[in-house]
CSV table of C-alpha atoms in Angstrom, one decimal:
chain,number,residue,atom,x,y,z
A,983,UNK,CA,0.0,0.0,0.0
A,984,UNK,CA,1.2,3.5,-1.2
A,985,UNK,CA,1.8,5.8,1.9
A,986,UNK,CA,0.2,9.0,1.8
A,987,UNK,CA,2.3,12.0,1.4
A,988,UNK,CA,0.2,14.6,3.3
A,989,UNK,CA,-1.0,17.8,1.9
A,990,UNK,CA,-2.6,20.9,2.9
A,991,UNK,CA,-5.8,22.2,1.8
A,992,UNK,CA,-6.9,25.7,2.6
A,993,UNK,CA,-10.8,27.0,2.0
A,994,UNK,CA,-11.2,30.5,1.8
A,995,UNK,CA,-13.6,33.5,1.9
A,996,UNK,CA,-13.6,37.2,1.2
A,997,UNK,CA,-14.0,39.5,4.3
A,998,UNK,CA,-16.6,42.6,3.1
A,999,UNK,CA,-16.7,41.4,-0.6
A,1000,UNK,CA,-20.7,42.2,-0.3
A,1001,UNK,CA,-19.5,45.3,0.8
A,1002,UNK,CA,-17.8,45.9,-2.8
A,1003,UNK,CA,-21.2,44.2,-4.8
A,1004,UNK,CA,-23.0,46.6,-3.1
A,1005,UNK,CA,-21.6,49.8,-2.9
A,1006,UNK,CA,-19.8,49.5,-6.7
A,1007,UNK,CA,-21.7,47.1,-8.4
A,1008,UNK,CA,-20.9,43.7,-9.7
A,1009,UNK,CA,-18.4,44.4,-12.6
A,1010,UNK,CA,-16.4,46.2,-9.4
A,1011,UNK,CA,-17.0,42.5,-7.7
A,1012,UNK,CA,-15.7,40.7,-10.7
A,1013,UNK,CA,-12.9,42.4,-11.3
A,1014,UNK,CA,-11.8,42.5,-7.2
A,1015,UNK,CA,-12.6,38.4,-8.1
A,1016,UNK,CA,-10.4,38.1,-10.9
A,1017,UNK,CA,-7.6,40.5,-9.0
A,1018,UNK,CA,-7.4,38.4,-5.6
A,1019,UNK,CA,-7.3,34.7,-8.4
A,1020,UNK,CA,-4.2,36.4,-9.7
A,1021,UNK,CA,-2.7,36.9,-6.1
A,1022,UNK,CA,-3.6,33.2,-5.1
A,1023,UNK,CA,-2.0,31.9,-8.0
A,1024,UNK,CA,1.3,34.7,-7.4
A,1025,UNK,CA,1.5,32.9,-4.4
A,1026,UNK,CA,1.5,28.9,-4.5
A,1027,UNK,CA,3.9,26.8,-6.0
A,1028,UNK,CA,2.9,25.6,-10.0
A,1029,UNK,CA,2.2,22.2,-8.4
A,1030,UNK,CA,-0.7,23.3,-6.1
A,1031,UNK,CA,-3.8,24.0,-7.1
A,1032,UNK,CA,-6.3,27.2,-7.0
A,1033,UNK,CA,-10.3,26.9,-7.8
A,1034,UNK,CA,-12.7,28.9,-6.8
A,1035,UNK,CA,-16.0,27.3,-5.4
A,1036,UNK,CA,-18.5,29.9,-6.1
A,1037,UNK,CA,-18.8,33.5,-4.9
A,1038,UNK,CA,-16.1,34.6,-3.2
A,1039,UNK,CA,-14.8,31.1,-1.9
A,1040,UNK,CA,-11.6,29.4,-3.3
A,1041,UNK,CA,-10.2,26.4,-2.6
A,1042,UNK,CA,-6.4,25.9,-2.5
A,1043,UNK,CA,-4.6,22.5,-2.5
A,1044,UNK,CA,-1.1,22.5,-1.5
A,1045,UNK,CA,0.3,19.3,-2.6
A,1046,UNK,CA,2.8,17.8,-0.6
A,1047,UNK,CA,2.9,20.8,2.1
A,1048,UNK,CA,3.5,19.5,5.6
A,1049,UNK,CA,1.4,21.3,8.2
A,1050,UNK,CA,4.0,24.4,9.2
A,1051,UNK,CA,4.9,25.4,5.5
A,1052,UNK,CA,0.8,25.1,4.8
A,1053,UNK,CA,0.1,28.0,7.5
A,1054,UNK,CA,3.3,30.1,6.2
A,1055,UNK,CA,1.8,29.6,2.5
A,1056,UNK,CA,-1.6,30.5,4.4
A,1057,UNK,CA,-0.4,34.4,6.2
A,1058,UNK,CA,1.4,35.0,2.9
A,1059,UNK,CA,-2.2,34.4,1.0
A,1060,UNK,CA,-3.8,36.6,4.0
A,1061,UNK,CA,-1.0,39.2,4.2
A,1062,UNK,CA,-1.3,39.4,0.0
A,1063,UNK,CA,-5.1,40.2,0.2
A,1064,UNK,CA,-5.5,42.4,2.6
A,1065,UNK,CA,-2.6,44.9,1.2
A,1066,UNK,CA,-4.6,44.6,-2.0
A,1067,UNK,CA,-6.4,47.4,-3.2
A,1068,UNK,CA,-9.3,47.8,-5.8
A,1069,UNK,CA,-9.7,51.8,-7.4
A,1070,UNK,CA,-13.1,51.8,-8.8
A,1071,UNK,CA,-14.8,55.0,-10.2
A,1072,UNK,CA,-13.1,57.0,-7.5
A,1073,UNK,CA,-13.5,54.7,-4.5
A,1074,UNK,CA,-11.2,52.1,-3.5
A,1075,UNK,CA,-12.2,48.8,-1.6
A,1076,UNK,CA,-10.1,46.2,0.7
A,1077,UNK,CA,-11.1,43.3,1.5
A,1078,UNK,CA,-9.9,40.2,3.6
A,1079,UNK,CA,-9.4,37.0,4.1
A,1080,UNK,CA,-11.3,34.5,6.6
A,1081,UNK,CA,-8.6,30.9,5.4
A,1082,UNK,CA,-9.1,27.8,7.0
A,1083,UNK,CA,-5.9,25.0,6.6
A,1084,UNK,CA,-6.4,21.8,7.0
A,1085,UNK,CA,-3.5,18.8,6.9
A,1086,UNK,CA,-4.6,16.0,4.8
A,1087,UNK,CA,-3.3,12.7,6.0
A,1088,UNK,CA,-4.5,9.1,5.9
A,1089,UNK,CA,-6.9,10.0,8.4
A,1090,UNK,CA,-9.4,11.7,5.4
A,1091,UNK,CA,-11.5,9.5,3.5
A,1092,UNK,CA,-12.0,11.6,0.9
A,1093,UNK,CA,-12.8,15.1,-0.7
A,1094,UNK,CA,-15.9,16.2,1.0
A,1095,UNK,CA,-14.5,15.3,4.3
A,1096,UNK,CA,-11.4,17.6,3.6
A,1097,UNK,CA,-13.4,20.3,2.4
A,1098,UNK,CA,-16.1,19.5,5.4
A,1099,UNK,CA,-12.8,20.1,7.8
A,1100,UNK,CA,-11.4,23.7,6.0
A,1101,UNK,CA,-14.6,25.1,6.1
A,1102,UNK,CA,-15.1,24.4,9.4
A,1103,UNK,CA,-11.5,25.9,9.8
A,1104,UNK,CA,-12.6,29.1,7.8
A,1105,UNK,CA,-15.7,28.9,10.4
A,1106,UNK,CA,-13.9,29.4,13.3
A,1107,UNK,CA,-12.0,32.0,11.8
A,1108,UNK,CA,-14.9,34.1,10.6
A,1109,UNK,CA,-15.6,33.5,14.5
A,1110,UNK,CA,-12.6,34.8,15.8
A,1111,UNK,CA,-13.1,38.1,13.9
A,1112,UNK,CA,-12.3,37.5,10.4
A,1113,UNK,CA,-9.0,38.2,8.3
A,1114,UNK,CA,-6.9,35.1,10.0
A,1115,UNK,CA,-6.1,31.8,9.1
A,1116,UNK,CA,-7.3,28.6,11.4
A,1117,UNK,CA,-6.0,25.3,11.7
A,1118,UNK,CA,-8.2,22.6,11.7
A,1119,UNK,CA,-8.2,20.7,14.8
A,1120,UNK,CA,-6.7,23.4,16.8
């Protein structure tokens, strides 16, 4: 049996993107959406992998990332999108990130559980005030 190189998997949401919808419109959303999956991809490695979900979630798969190097990867991502700025028609908008990391080992049984896990990560960050990354399990 093939041992299972653990990964980390990070699930992510935008802190005040409805704010940006709202006040400047969709296009201004898109574009602030388009912007931040530039930044995620400036920051992972060409192995790893980016998506977003829907809305302003993505889903981030560090392949071969043991825990530590995940949550450095993680602040990088955080620290990246909050000093990002969108100027739209005279206004500009920040937003954050809310990241939860989980460490995929042979204790996961599959994709839904791993995702169940980061989201519950970026749960209990949301909780603890937004614009921080959680670790699941801690």
């Amino acid at each position: 049996e093939a041992a299972v190189v653990p990964f980390c998997a990070l699930f992510l949401d935008l802190d005040h993107f409805k704010q940006v919808n709202d006040t400047a419109g969709h296009a201004a959303g898109d574009a602030v959406l388009r912007d931040i999956a530039t930044i995620l991809l400036a920051q992972v490695r060409k192995a790893d992998t980016v998506s977003r979900l829907g809305g302003d979630e993505f889903a981030i798969v560090l392949s071969a990332c043991p825990l530590q190097q995940g949550r450095t990867v993680a602040e990088k991502i955080r620290a990246a999108i909050v000093a990002y700025q969108l100027d739209w028609e005279g206004s500009s908008f920040q937003v954050g990130a809310s990241i939860g990391l989980v460490l995929v080992d042979a204790g996961f049984t599959g994709t839904t559980e791993v995702l169940a896990a980061a989201d519950n990560a970026r749960y209990a960050a949301k909780h603890r005030g937004r614009n921080c990354v959680m670790v699941f399990g801690d």
